[in-house]
Tab-separated table of C-alpha atoms and ligand atoms in Angstrom:
chain	number	residue	atom	x	y	z
A	1	MET	CA	-28.920	-17.104	-0.842
A	2	ILE	CA	-30.283	-20.651	-1.050
A	3	ALA	CA	-33.837	-19.546	-0.184
A	4	ASP	CA	-33.616	-16.810	-2.833
A	5	THR	CA	-32.442	-18.998	-5.767
A	6	PRO	CA	-32.379	-22.718	-4.809
A	7	MET	CA	-31.176	-23.789	-8.282
A	8	ALA	CA	-28.030	-21.704	-7.870
A	9	TYR	CA	-26.528	-23.880	-5.164
A	10	VAL	CA	-25.833	-27.580	-4.760
A	11	GLU	CA	-26.905	-27.633	-1.112
A	12	SER	CA	-30.579	-27.631	-0.137
A	13	LEU	CA	-32.001	-25.112	2.324
A	14	GLU	CA	-32.900	-27.977	4.661
A	15	ALA	CA	-29.323	-29.326	4.614
A	16	ALA	CA	-27.895	-25.847	5.238
A	17	ARG	CA	-30.274	-25.314	8.159
A	18	ARG	CA	-29.177	-28.627	9.704
A	19	GLN	CA	-25.578	-27.374	10.016
A	20	THR	CA	-24.584	-26.553	13.581
A	21	GLU	CA	-22.675	-23.392	14.497
A	22	THR	CA	-19.515	-25.499	14.881
A	23	GLN	CA	-19.974	-27.003	11.424
A	24	TRP	CA	-20.338	-23.505	9.944
A	25	GLN	CA	-17.143	-22.441	11.713
A	26	VAL	CA	-15.273	-25.466	10.302
A	27	ARG	CA	-16.543	-24.608	6.807
A	28	ALA	CA	-15.533	-20.961	7.200
A	29	ALA	CA	-12.039	-21.980	8.359
A	30	ALA	CA	-11.652	-24.299	5.346
A	31	MET	CA	-12.772	-21.485	3.030
A	32	SER	CA	-10.296	-19.006	4.470
A	33	GLY	CA	-7.335	-21.333	3.923
A	34	GLU	CA	-4.704	-21.197	1.203
A	35	GLY	CA	-6.091	-21.683	-2.291
A	36	SER	CA	-9.394	-20.015	-1.505
A	37	ILE	CA	-10.424	-16.356	-1.822
A	38	THR	CA	-13.794	-14.955	-0.764
A	39	LEU	CA	-15.057	-11.593	-2.039
A	40	VAL	CA	-17.869	-10.000	-0.065
A	41	ALA	CA	-19.812	-6.801	-0.776
A	42	ASP	CA	-21.709	-5.582	2.258
A	43	ALA	CA	-23.589	-2.414	3.103
A	44	GLY	CA	-23.909	-2.677	6.863
A	45	GLU	CA	-21.489	-0.910	9.172
A	46	ASP	CA	-21.016	-4.214	10.997
A	47	GLY	CA	-20.909	-6.226	7.780
A	48	SER	CA	-24.347	-7.660	8.488
A	49	LYS	CA	-26.071	-6.587	5.246
A	50	LEU	CA	-24.850	-8.941	2.537
A	51	CYS	CA	-25.058	-7.400	-0.950
A	52	GLY	CA	-22.965	-9.890	-2.847
A	53	LEU	CA	-20.570	-12.796	-2.527
A	54	MET	CA	-18.251	-14.798	-4.801
A	55	ARG	CA	-15.520	-17.298	-4.041
A	56	VAL	CA	-12.622	-18.647	-6.056
A	57	VAL	CA	-10.899	-21.856	-5.028
A	58	LEU	CA	-8.135	-23.925	-6.595
A	59	LYS	CA	-9.428	-26.990	-8.431
A	60	HIS	CA	-6.476	-29.292	-7.715
A	61	PRO	CA	-4.685	-27.737	-4.741
A	62	GLN	CA	-2.847	-30.980	-3.939
A	63	ASN	CA	-1.690	-31.833	-7.456
A	64	PRO	CA	1.199	-29.693	-8.787
A	65	GLU	CA	1.307	-31.702	-12.038
A	66	LYS	CA	-2.096	-30.444	-13.215
A	67	PRO	CA	-2.498	-26.984	-14.823
A	68	VAL	CA	-3.429	-24.399	-12.233
A	69	GLN	CA	-7.180	-23.920	-12.533
A	70	ALA	CA	-9.633	-22.017	-10.358
A	71	VAL	CA	-13.305	-22.717	-9.708
A	72	LEU	CA	-15.870	-19.959	-9.115
A	73	ILE	CA	-18.412	-20.881	-6.421
A	74	SER	CA	-20.985	-19.300	-4.079
A	75	VAL	CA	-22.080	-16.682	-6.631
A	76	TYR	CA	-24.781	-14.431	-5.188
A	77	VAL	CA	-25.937	-10.837	-5.570
A	78	ALA	CA	-28.931	-9.706	-3.504
A	79	PRO	CA	-32.027	-9.003	-5.624
A	80	GLU	CA	-31.967	-5.237	-5.034
A	81	HIS	CA	-28.392	-5.043	-6.366
A	82	ARG	CA	-28.897	-7.104	-9.534
A	83	GLY	CA	-28.556	-5.452	-12.920
A	84	LEU	CA	-26.588	-2.552	-11.436
A	85	GLY	CA	-23.024	-3.679	-12.021
A	86	LEU	CA	-22.170	-5.153	-8.613
A	87	ALA	CA	-22.057	-8.679	-10.071
A	88	ASP	CA	-19.715	-7.422	-12.823
A	89	GLU	CA	-17.433	-5.849	-10.266
A	90	LEU	CA	-17.346	-8.977	-8.083
A	91	LEU	CA	-16.702	-11.267	-11.052
A	92	ASN	CA	-13.946	-9.041	-12.439
A	93	GLU	CA	-12.272	-8.985	-9.025
A	94	SER	CA	-12.731	-12.756	-8.648
A	95	CYS	CA	-11.027	-13.388	-11.988
A	96	LYS	CA	-8.263	-10.952	-11.098
A	97	ALA	CA	-7.697	-12.674	-7.735
A	98	ALA	CA	-7.722	-16.122	-9.369
A	99	ALA	CA	-5.082	-14.999	-11.885
A	100	GLU	CA	-2.879	-12.888	-9.654
A	101	GLU	CA	-3.179	-14.561	-6.256
A	102	LEU	CA	-3.982	-18.183	-7.100
A	103	ARG	CA	-1.896	-18.016	-10.334
A	104	ALA	CA	-4.668	-19.820	-12.225
A	105	GLU	CA	-4.671	-19.916	-16.031
A	106	ARG	CA	-8.345	-20.832	-16.378
A	107	ILE	CA	-11.475	-20.485	-14.277
A	108	GLU	CA	-14.498	-22.767	-14.413
A	109	LEU	CA	-17.931	-22.885	-12.843
A	110	GLY	CA	-21.067	-25.005	-12.765
A	111	VAL	CA	-24.466	-23.507	-13.547
A	112	HIS	CA	-27.975	-24.990	-13.601
A	113	GLU	CA	-29.137	-25.385	-17.212
A	114	GLU	CA	-32.287	-23.328	-16.497
A	115	ASN	CA	-30.578	-20.466	-14.679
A	116	VAL	CA	-30.928	-18.196	-17.716
A	117	ARG	CA	-29.912	-15.021	-15.939
A	118	ALA	CA	-26.663	-16.533	-14.645
A	119	LEU	CA	-25.952	-18.145	-18.028
A	120	ALA	CA	-26.330	-14.763	-19.793
A	121	PHE	CA	-24.183	-13.082	-17.170
A	122	TYR	CA	-21.358	-15.629	-17.485
A	123	ARG	CA	-21.475	-15.560	-21.314
A	124	ARG	CA	-21.148	-11.768	-21.275
A	125	HIS	CA	-18.006	-12.251	-19.183
A	126	GLY	CA	-16.424	-14.595	-21.721
A	127	PHE	CA	-17.327	-17.962	-20.181
A	128	GLU	CA	-18.121	-20.719	-22.664
A	129	ALA	CA	-19.734	-24.115	-22.132
A	130	THR	CA	-17.080	-26.848	-22.169
A	131	GLY	CA	-19.655	-29.465	-23.195
A	132	ALA	CA	-19.271	-31.192	-19.847
A	133	SER	CA	-22.259	-31.502	-17.540
A	134	ARG	CA	-23.342	-33.422	-14.469
A	135	PRO	CA	-26.708	-34.151	-12.891
A	136	TYR	CA	-27.797	-31.323	-10.623
A	137	PRO	CA	-27.568	-32.755	-7.079
A	138	GLN	CA	-30.941	-31.447	-5.842
A	139	ASP	CA	-32.811	-32.644	-8.958
A	140	THR	CA	-30.962	-35.213	-11.034
A	141	SER	CA	-33.404	-34.796	-13.939
A	142	LYS	CA	-31.717	-31.417	-14.549
A	143	LEU	CA	-28.134	-30.667	-15.536
A	144	GLU	CA	-25.416	-28.504	-14.141
A	145	LEU	CA	-23.408	-27.180	-17.099
A	146	VAL	CA	-19.678	-26.564	-16.853
A	147	MET	CA	-18.427	-23.245	-18.260
A	148	GLU	CA	-14.909	-21.870	-18.330
A	149	ARG	CA	-12.733	-19.043	-19.621
A	150	HIS	CA	-9.057	-18.175	-19.879
A	151	LEU	CA	-7.594	-15.775	-17.392
A	152	PRO	CA	-5.355	-12.968	-18.628
B	1	COA	C1	-26.236	-14.506	-11.327
B	1	COA	C2	-26.133	-13.082	-10.765
B	1	COA	C3	-24.884	-12.972	-9.890
B	1	COA	C4	-25.946	-12.124	-11.968
B	1	COA	O1	-25.924	-10.817	-11.484
B	1	COA	P1	-26.892	-9.706	-12.162
B	1	COA	O2	-26.611	-8.393	-11.544
B	1	COA	O3	-28.273	-10.259	-12.034
B	1	COA	O4	-26.366	-9.792	-13.664
B	1	COA	P2	-26.671	-8.777	-14.850
B	1	COA	O5	-28.003	-8.119	-14.650
B	1	COA	O6	-25.472	-7.930	-15.031
B	1	COA	O7	-26.699	-9.776	-16.087
B	1	COA	C5	-27.704	-10.748	-16.201
B	1	COA	C6	-28.025	-11.033	-17.637
B	1	COA	O8	-29.244	-11.789	-17.664
B	1	COA	C7	-30.236	-11.049	-18.354
B	1	COA	N1	-31.471	-11.276	-17.625
B	1	COA	C8	-31.990	-10.572	-16.617
B	1	COA	N2	-33.118	-11.120	-16.192
B	1	COA	C9	-33.350	-12.183	-16.981
B	1	COA	C10	-34.364	-13.147	-17.047
B	1	COA	N3	-35.391	-13.146	-16.204
B	1	COA	N4	-34.261	-14.101	-17.975
B	1	COA	C11	-33.220	-14.129	-18.831
B	1	COA	N5	-32.211	-13.243	-18.811
B	1	COA	C12	-32.274	-12.284	-17.885
B	1	COA	C13	-29.790	-9.620	-18.334
B	1	COA	O9	-30.328	-8.888	-19.411
B	1	COA	C14	-28.304	-9.799	-18.473
B	1	COA	O10	-28.018	-10.147	-19.823
B	1	COA	P3	-26.830	-9.435	-20.632
B	1	COA	O11	-25.606	-9.708	-19.840
B	1	COA	O12	-26.807	-10.140	-21.944
B	1	COA	O13	-27.180	-8.002	-20.683
B	1	COA	C15	-27.397	-12.699	-9.943
B	1	COA	O14	-28.519	-12.642	-10.792
B	1	COA	C16	-27.690	-13.655	-8.778
B	1	COA	O15	-27.093	-13.554	-7.720
B	1	COA	N6	-28.632	-14.583	-8.989
B	1	COA	C17	-29.051	-15.506	-7.917
B	1	COA	C18	-27.950	-16.493	-7.561
B	1	COA	C19	-27.436	-17.234	-8.759
B	1	COA	O16	-28.183	-17.605	-9.673
B	1	COA	N7	-26.127	-17.475	-8.761
B	1	COA	C20	-25.435	-18.165	-9.841
B	1	COA	C21	-25.157	-19.561	-9.476
B	1	COA	S1	-24.301	-20.424	-10.772
């Protein structure tokens, strides 16, 4: 994922490669906890051929006073599956899970300002720029734009 589209992720390939097996297991355990849903599309009988991945997590899991909001992260569809509807299916299911399982009213995401394909994809799915942005961690001369949409 990171090697394929470095600007899509906040972690560098080098940093990801430095993670030990134990660190990956800790991350996976954190991601499978309450307030986090991972959707995976795979084509291998043993789940080894990753076709697509998206995650939704709660933005403020510890703060019941804030409106319930979800964040979309880890968005990836393998090159051979792009433009064929798999990304649409994963995003629709992610939004559904955020609304129905996390009870979120809105969903937001961060996208690199030059990731034109992702920007077009999110706009087609009703996401709009909030006007907020932050420096992109791997290259602070570029911006990560915040987009969001209501959930039904
Ligand atoms: C972002 C991603 C999930 C979108 O999935 P997809 O199957 O490629 O999406 P689609 O083809 O349905 O839609 C992409 C849109 O970009 C357009 N597009 C395709 N190639 C493009 C290009 N080179 N430049 C600009 N726009 C492009 C398509 O026409 C389409 O526009 P439309 O919705 O107005 O018709 C997928 O491309 C991906 O995994 N990219 C690498 C990882 C990544 O960037 N993740 C996002 C991190 S925020």
